[in-house]
Coordinates of C-alpha atoms and ligand atoms in Angstrom, one line a residue:
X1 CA 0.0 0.0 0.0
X2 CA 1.2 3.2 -0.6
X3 CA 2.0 5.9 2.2
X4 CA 2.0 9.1 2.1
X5 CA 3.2 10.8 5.2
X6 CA 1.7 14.7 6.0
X7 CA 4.9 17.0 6.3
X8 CA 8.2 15.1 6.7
X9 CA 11.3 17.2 5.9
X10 CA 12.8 17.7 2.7
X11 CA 16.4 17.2 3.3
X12 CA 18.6 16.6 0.1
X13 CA 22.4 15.5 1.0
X14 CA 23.5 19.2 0.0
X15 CA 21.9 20.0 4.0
X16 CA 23.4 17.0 5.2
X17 CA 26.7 18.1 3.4
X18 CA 26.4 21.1 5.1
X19 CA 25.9 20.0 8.7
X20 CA 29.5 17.9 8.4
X21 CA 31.1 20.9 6.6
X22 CA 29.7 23.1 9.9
X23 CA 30.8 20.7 12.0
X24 CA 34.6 20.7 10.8
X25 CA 35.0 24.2 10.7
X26 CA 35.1 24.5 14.3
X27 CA 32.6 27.0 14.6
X28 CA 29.3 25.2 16.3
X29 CA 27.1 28.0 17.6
X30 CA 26.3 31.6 16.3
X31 CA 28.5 32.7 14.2
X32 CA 29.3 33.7 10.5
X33 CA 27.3 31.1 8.9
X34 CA 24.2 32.7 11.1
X35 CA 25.1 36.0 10.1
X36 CA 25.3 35.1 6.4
X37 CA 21.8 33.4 6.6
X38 CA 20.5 36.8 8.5
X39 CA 21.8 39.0 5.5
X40 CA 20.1 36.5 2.9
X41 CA 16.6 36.1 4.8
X42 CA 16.6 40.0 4.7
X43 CA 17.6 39.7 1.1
X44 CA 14.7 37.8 0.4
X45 CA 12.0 39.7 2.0
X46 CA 13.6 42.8 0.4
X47 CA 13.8 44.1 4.0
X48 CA 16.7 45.7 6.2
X49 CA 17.5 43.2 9.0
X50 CA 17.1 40.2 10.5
X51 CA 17.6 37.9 13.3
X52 CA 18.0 34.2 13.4
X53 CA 17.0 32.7 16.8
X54 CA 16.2 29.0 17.5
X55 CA 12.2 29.3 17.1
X56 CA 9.9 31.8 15.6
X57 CA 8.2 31.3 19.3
X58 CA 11.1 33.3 20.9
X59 CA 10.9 35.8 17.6
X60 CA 7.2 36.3 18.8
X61 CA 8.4 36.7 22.5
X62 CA 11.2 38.6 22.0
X63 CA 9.2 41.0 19.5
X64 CA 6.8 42.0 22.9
X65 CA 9.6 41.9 25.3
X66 CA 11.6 44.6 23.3
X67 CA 8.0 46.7 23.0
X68 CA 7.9 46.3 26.6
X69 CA 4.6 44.0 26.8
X70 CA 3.9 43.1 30.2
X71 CA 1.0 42.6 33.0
X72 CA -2.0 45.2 32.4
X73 CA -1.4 45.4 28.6
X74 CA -3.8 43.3 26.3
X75 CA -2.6 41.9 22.7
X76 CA -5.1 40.9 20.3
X77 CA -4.5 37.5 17.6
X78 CA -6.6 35.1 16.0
X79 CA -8.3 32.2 18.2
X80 CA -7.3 29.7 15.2
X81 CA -3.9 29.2 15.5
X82 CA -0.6 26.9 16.7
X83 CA -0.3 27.7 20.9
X84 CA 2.6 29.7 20.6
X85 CA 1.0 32.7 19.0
X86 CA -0.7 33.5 22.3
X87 CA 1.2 31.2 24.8
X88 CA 4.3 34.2 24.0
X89 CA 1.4 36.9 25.9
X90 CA 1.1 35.0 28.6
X91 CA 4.9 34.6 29.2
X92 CA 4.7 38.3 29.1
X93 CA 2.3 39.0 31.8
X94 CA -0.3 40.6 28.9
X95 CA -3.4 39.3 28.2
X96 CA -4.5 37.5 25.0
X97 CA -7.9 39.1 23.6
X98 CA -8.9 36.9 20.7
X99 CA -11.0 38.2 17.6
X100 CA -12.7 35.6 15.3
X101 CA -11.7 34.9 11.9
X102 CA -13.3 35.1 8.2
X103 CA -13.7 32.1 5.7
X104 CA -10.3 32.5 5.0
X105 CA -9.3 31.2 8.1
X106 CA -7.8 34.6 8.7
X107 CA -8.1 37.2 11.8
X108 CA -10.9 39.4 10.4
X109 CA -10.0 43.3 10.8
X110 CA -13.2 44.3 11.3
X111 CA -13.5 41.7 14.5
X112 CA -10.1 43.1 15.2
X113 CA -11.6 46.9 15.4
X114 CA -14.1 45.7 17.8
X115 CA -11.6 44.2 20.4
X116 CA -9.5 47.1 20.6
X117 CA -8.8 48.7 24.0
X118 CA -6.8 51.2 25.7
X119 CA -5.0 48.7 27.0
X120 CA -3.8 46.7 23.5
X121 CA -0.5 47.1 23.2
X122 CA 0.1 44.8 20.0
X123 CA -1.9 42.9 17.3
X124 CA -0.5 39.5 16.2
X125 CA -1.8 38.6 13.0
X126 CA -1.2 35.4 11.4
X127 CA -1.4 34.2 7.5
X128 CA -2.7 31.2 8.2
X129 CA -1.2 28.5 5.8
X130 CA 0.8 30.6 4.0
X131 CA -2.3 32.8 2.9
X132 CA -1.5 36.6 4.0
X133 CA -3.9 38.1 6.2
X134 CA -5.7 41.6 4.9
X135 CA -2.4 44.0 5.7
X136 CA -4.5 46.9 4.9
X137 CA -7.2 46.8 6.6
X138 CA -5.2 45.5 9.4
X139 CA -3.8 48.5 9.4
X140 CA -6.4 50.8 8.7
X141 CA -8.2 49.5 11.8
X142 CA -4.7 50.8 14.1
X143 CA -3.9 53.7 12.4
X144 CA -7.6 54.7 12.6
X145 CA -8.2 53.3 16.4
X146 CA -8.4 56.4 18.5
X147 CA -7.6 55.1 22.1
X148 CA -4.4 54.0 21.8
X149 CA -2.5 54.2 25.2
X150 CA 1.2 54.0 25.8
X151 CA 2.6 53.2 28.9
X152 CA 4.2 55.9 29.8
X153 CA 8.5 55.8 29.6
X154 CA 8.0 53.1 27.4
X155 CA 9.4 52.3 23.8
X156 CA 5.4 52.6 23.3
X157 CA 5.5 56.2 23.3
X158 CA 7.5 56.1 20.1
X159 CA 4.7 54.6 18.2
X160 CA 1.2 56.0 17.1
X161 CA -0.6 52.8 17.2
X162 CA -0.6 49.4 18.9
X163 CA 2.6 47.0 17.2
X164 CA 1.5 45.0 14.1
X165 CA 3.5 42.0 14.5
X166 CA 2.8 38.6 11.9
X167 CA 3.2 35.1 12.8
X168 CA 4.3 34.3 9.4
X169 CA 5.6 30.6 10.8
X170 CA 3.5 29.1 8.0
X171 CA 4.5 32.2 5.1
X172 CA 7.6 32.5 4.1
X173 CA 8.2 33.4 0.1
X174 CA 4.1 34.8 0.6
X175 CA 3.6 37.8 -1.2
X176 CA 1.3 40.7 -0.7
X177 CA 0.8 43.6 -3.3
X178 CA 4.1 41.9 -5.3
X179 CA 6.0 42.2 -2.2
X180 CA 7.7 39.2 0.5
X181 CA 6.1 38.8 3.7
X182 CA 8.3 40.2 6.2
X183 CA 8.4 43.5 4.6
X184 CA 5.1 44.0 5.1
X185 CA 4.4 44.1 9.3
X186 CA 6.0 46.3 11.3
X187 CA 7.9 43.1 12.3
X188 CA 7.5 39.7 10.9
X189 CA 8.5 36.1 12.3
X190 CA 9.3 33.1 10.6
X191 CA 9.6 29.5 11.9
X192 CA 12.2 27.1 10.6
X193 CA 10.4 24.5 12.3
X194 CA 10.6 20.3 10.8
X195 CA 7.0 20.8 9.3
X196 CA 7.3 24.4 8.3
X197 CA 8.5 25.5 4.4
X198 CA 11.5 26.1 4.8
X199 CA 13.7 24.1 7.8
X200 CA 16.8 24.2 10.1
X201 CA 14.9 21.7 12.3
X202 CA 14.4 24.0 14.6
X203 CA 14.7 28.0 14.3
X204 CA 13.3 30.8 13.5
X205 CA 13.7 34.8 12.2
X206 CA 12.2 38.1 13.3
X207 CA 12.6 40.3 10.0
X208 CA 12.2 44.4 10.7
X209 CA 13.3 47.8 9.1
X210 CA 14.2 51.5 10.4
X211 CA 13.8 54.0 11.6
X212 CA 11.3 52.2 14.1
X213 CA 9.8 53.0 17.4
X214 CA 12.9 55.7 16.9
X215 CA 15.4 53.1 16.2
X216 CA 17.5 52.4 13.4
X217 CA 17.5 49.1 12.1
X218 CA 21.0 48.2 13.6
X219 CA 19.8 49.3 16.8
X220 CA 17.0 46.9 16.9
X221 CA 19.0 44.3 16.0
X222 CA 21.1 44.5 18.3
X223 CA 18.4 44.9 21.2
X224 CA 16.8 41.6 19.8
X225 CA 20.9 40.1 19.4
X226 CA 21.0 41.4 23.5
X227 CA 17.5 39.7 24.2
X228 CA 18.3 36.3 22.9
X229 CA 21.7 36.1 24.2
X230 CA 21.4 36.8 28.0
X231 CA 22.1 40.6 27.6
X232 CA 25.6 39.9 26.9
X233 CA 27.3 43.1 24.9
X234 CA 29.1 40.7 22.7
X235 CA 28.6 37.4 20.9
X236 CA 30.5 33.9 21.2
X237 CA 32.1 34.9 18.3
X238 CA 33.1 38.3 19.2
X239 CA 34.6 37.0 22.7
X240 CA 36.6 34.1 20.5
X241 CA 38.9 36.9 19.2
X242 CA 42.1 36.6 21.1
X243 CA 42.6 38.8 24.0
X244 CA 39.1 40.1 23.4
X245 CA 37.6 38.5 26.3
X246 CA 35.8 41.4 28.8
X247 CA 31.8 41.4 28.2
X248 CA 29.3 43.6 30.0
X249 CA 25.9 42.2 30.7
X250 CA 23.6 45.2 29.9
X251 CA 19.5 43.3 30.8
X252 CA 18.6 40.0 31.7
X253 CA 18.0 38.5 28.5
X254 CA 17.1 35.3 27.2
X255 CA 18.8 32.0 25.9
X256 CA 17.3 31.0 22.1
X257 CA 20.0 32.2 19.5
X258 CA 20.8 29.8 16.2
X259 CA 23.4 27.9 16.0
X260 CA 26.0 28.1 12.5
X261 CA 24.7 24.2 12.3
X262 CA 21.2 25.4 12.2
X263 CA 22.0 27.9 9.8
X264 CA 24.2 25.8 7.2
X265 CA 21.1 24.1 6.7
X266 CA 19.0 27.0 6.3
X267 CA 21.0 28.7 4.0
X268 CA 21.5 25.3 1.3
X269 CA 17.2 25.2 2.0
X270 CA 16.9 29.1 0.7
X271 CA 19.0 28.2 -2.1
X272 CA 16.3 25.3 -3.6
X273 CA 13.5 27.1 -2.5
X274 CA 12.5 29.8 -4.9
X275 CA 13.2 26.2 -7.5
X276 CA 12.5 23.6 -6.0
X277 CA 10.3 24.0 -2.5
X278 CA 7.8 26.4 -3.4
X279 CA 7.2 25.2 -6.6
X280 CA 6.8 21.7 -5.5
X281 CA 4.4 22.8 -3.1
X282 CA 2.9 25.1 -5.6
X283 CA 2.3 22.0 -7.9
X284 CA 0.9 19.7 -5.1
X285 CA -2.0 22.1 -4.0
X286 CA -2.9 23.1 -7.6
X287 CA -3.3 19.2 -8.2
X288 CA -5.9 19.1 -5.0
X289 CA -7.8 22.3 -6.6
X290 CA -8.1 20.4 -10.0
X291 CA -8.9 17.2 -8.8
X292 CA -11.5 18.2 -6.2
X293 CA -13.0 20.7 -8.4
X294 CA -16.3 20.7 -8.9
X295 CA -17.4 18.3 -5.9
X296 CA -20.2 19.6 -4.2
X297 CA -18.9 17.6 -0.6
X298 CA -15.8 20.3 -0.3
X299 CA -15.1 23.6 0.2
X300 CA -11.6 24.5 -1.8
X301 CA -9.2 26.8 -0.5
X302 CA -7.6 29.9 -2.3
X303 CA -3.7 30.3 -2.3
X304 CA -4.0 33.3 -4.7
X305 CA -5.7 36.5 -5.0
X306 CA -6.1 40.3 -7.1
X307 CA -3.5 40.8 -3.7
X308 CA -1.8 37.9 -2.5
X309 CA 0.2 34.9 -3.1
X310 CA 0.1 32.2 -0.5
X311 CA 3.4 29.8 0.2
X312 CA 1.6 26.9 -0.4
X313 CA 1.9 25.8 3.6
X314 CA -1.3 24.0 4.4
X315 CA -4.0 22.4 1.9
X316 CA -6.7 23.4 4.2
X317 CA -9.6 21.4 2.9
X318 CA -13.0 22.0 4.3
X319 CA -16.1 19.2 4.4
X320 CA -19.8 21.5 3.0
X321 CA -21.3 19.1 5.5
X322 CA -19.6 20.7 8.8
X323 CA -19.5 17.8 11.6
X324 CA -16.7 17.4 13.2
X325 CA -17.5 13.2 13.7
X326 CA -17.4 13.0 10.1
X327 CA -14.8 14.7 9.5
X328 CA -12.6 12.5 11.9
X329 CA -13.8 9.8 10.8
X330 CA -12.7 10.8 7.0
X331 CA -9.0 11.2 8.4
X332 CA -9.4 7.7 10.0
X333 CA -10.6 6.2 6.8
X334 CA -7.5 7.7 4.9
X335 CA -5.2 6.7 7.7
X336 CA -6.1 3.4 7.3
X337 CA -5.4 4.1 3.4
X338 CA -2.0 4.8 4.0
X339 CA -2.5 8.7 4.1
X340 CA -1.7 11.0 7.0
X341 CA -4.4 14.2 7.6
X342 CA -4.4 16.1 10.5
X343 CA -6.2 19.1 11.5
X344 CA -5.1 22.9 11.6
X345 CA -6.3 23.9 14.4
X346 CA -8.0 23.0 17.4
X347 CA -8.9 26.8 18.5
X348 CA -7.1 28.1 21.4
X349 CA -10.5 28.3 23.8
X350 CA -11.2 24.6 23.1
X351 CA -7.5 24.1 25.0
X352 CA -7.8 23.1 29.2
X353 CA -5.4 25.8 28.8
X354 CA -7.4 28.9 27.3
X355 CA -11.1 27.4 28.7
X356 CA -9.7 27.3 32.1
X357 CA -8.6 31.2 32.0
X358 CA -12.3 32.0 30.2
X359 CA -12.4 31.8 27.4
X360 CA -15.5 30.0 25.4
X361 CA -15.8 28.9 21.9
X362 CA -19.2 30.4 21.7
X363 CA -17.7 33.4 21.4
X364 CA -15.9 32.8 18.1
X365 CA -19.0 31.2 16.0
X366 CA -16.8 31.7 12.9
X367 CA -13.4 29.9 14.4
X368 CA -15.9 27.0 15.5
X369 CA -17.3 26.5 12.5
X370 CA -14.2 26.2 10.6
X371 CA -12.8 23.7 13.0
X372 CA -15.5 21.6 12.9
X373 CA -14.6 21.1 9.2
X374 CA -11.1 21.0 8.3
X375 CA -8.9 18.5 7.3
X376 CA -5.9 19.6 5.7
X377 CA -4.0 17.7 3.0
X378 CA -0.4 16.6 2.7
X379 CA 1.9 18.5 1.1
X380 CA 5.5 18.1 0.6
X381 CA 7.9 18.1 -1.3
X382 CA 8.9 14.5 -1.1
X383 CA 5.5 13.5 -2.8
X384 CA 5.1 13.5 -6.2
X385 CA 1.6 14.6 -8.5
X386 CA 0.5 11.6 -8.6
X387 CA 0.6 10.6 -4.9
X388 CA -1.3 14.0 -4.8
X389 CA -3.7 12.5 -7.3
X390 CA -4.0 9.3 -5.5
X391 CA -5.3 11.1 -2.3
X392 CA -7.8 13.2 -4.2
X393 CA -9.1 9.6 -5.7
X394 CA -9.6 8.2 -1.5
X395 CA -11.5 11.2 -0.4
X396 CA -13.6 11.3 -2.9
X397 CA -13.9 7.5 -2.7
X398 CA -14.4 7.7 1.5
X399 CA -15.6 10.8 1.4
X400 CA -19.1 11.6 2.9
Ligands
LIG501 C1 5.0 26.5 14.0 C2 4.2 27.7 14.5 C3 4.7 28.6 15.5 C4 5.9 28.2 16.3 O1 7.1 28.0 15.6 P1 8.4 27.5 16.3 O2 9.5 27.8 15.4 O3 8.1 26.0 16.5 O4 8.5 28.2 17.6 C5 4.1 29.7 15.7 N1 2.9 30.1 15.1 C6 2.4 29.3 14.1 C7 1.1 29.7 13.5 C8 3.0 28.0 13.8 O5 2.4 27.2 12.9

């Protein structure tokens, strides 16, 4: 029988190649190979900087922690997302206030509008699946809100809205008006995650330019560099340089930068992606919209728009019919014909987690609904058309 696994990494012996070469040089943690893959990830989403850490869940955290989110402060995201978008608020002391989504799985701005408070200090949006959320009516709804609140002596004061940061984990190569995610935001984060696009097994990037909340891009880098690394005025690298050993420890920062192993990886994955990756992935969704077309029992996704261009993440297929026990037992049925579906996502206020601080899924009638009818597809680069084909055959066989 065949199998067809849901997201397993596409690693080619150039990464593996690159790992031993890493390994040789002698230089194991962050340094230049990180820094290289830094100048190129800012290359590629035509933006100034970026920083490499090891997840795009300390990107997210670091992002509040430098805009000095904490207890009293409320940040609004999307109910239908991975923990981590809102887990990061909670580490912060802030408050997560969730806004439903639209049919596009998608925060919806004009929920977004209605959840604002004095108190919002930052809006995490999230292009779910690679699909970009509406940037410009995201926007709209900040620039327009008219209680916005800085707490006072704060980096806040530099800013006339609440911070628009993106949980672009699932988007990277996206594009929105012809132009990269991470460009877009006033700061963007990336995971390099096993499942995500494109991998260093783990890691992640936070991509921002200048001048910003009064900073410079090189400043901000280096506040985020000083974040991730204990606070420590130089770098492993920098202290390696003989006789160069004094350090000052300027805040009490965190551990999560990249390693150069991570990074040799990442860098040889950018280099097949704009090729190879995307267009793989490209290929393997447009074969699900052809080959479900037309069937009256799903509800197709769109991966590009008069605005956008999705990355080709997620096939999140959606059953007309809505119930949840069918829809499990549909990814039952193609489990036991070899093919691995999951679900994306179980909605934050379903969580012990989220319910048990108060949250209720009645609130979110949109979020519900979508969960209740979502499967999503496999789609890698390690399967072919055909295997893409084949699963379209099963569901519409099992389907109900
Ligand atoms: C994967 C993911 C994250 C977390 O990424 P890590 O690199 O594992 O920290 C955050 N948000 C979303 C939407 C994700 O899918």
């Amino acid at each position: 029988m065949k199998k067809i696994e849901f997201a397993p990494p596409d690693i080619t012996e150039a990464e593996i190649a690159a790992v031993t070469e890493t390994l040789r040089s002698g230089w194991i943690t962050t340094g230049p190979r990180v820094k290289k893959f830094e100048v190129q990830i800012a290359d590629y989403c035509s933006q100034e900087r970026a920083v490499c850490l090891s997840s795009a869940t300390a990107g997210l955290e670091l992002a509040l922690r430098l805009f000095e989110v904490g207890p009293g402060d409320e940040v609004v995201t999307t109910p239908y997302t991975y923990a981590a978008t809102a887990n990061v608020i909670l580490h912060t002391g802030a408050k997560p206030v969730f806004a439903d989504v639209k049919d596009d799985f998608n925060v919806d701005p004009e929920a977004v509008a209605r959840v604002l408070s004095p108190r919002t200090k930052a809006v995490i949006s999230v292009d779910f699946g690679g699909m970009p959320v509406d940037y410009d009516e995201l926007k709209t709804v900040l620039d327009e809100f008219r209680g916005w609140s800085p707490s006072a002596g704060t980096l806040q004061e530099t800013l006339p809205r609440p911070l628009l940061l993106a949980d672009t984990a699932h988007g990277f190569g996206a594009e929105y008006d012809g132009r990269k995610l991470g460009s877009i935001a006033d700061m963007t984060v990336f995971s390099f995650h096993a499942v995500k696009n494109l991998t260093t097994a783990e890691g992640g990037a936070v991509t921002f330019g200048g001048p910003f909340c009064g900073m410079e891009s090189d400043e901000i880098y280096k506040q985020l560099r000083l974040l991730s690394l204990h606070g420590q005025s130089k770098d492993a690298l920098a202290k390696m340089k003989a006789g160069a050993w004094r350090y000052t420890i300027e805040l009490a920062g965190y551990k999560c930068n990249m390693t150069d192993i991570q990074a040799a990886i990442g860098m040889v994955q950018l280099s097949r992606y704009d090729a190879e990756i995307l267009p793989h992935r490209k290929a393997i969704c447009e074969t699900y919209l052809e080959g479900l077309a037309g069937d009256p029992r799903f509800v197709l996704p769109s991966f590009v728009t008069a605005r956008k261009r999705s990355s080709y993440h997620l096939f999140p297929l959606r059953l007309s019919a809505g119930n949840e026990k069918a829809r499990d037992v549909l990814i039952d049925k193609m489990a036991d014909a070899g093919i691995a579906c999951n679900v994306h996502y179980i909605p934050l206020p379903l969580h012990p987690l989220y319910r048990g601080l108060g949250y209720r899924m009645e609130d979110y009638p949109k979020a519900a609904a979508l969960y209740r009818s979502e499967v999503s597809l496999p789609v890698h680069s390690k399967m072919t058309t055909d295997d893409a084909k084949y699963v379209c055959g099963k569901l519409k066989e099992i389907g109900e």
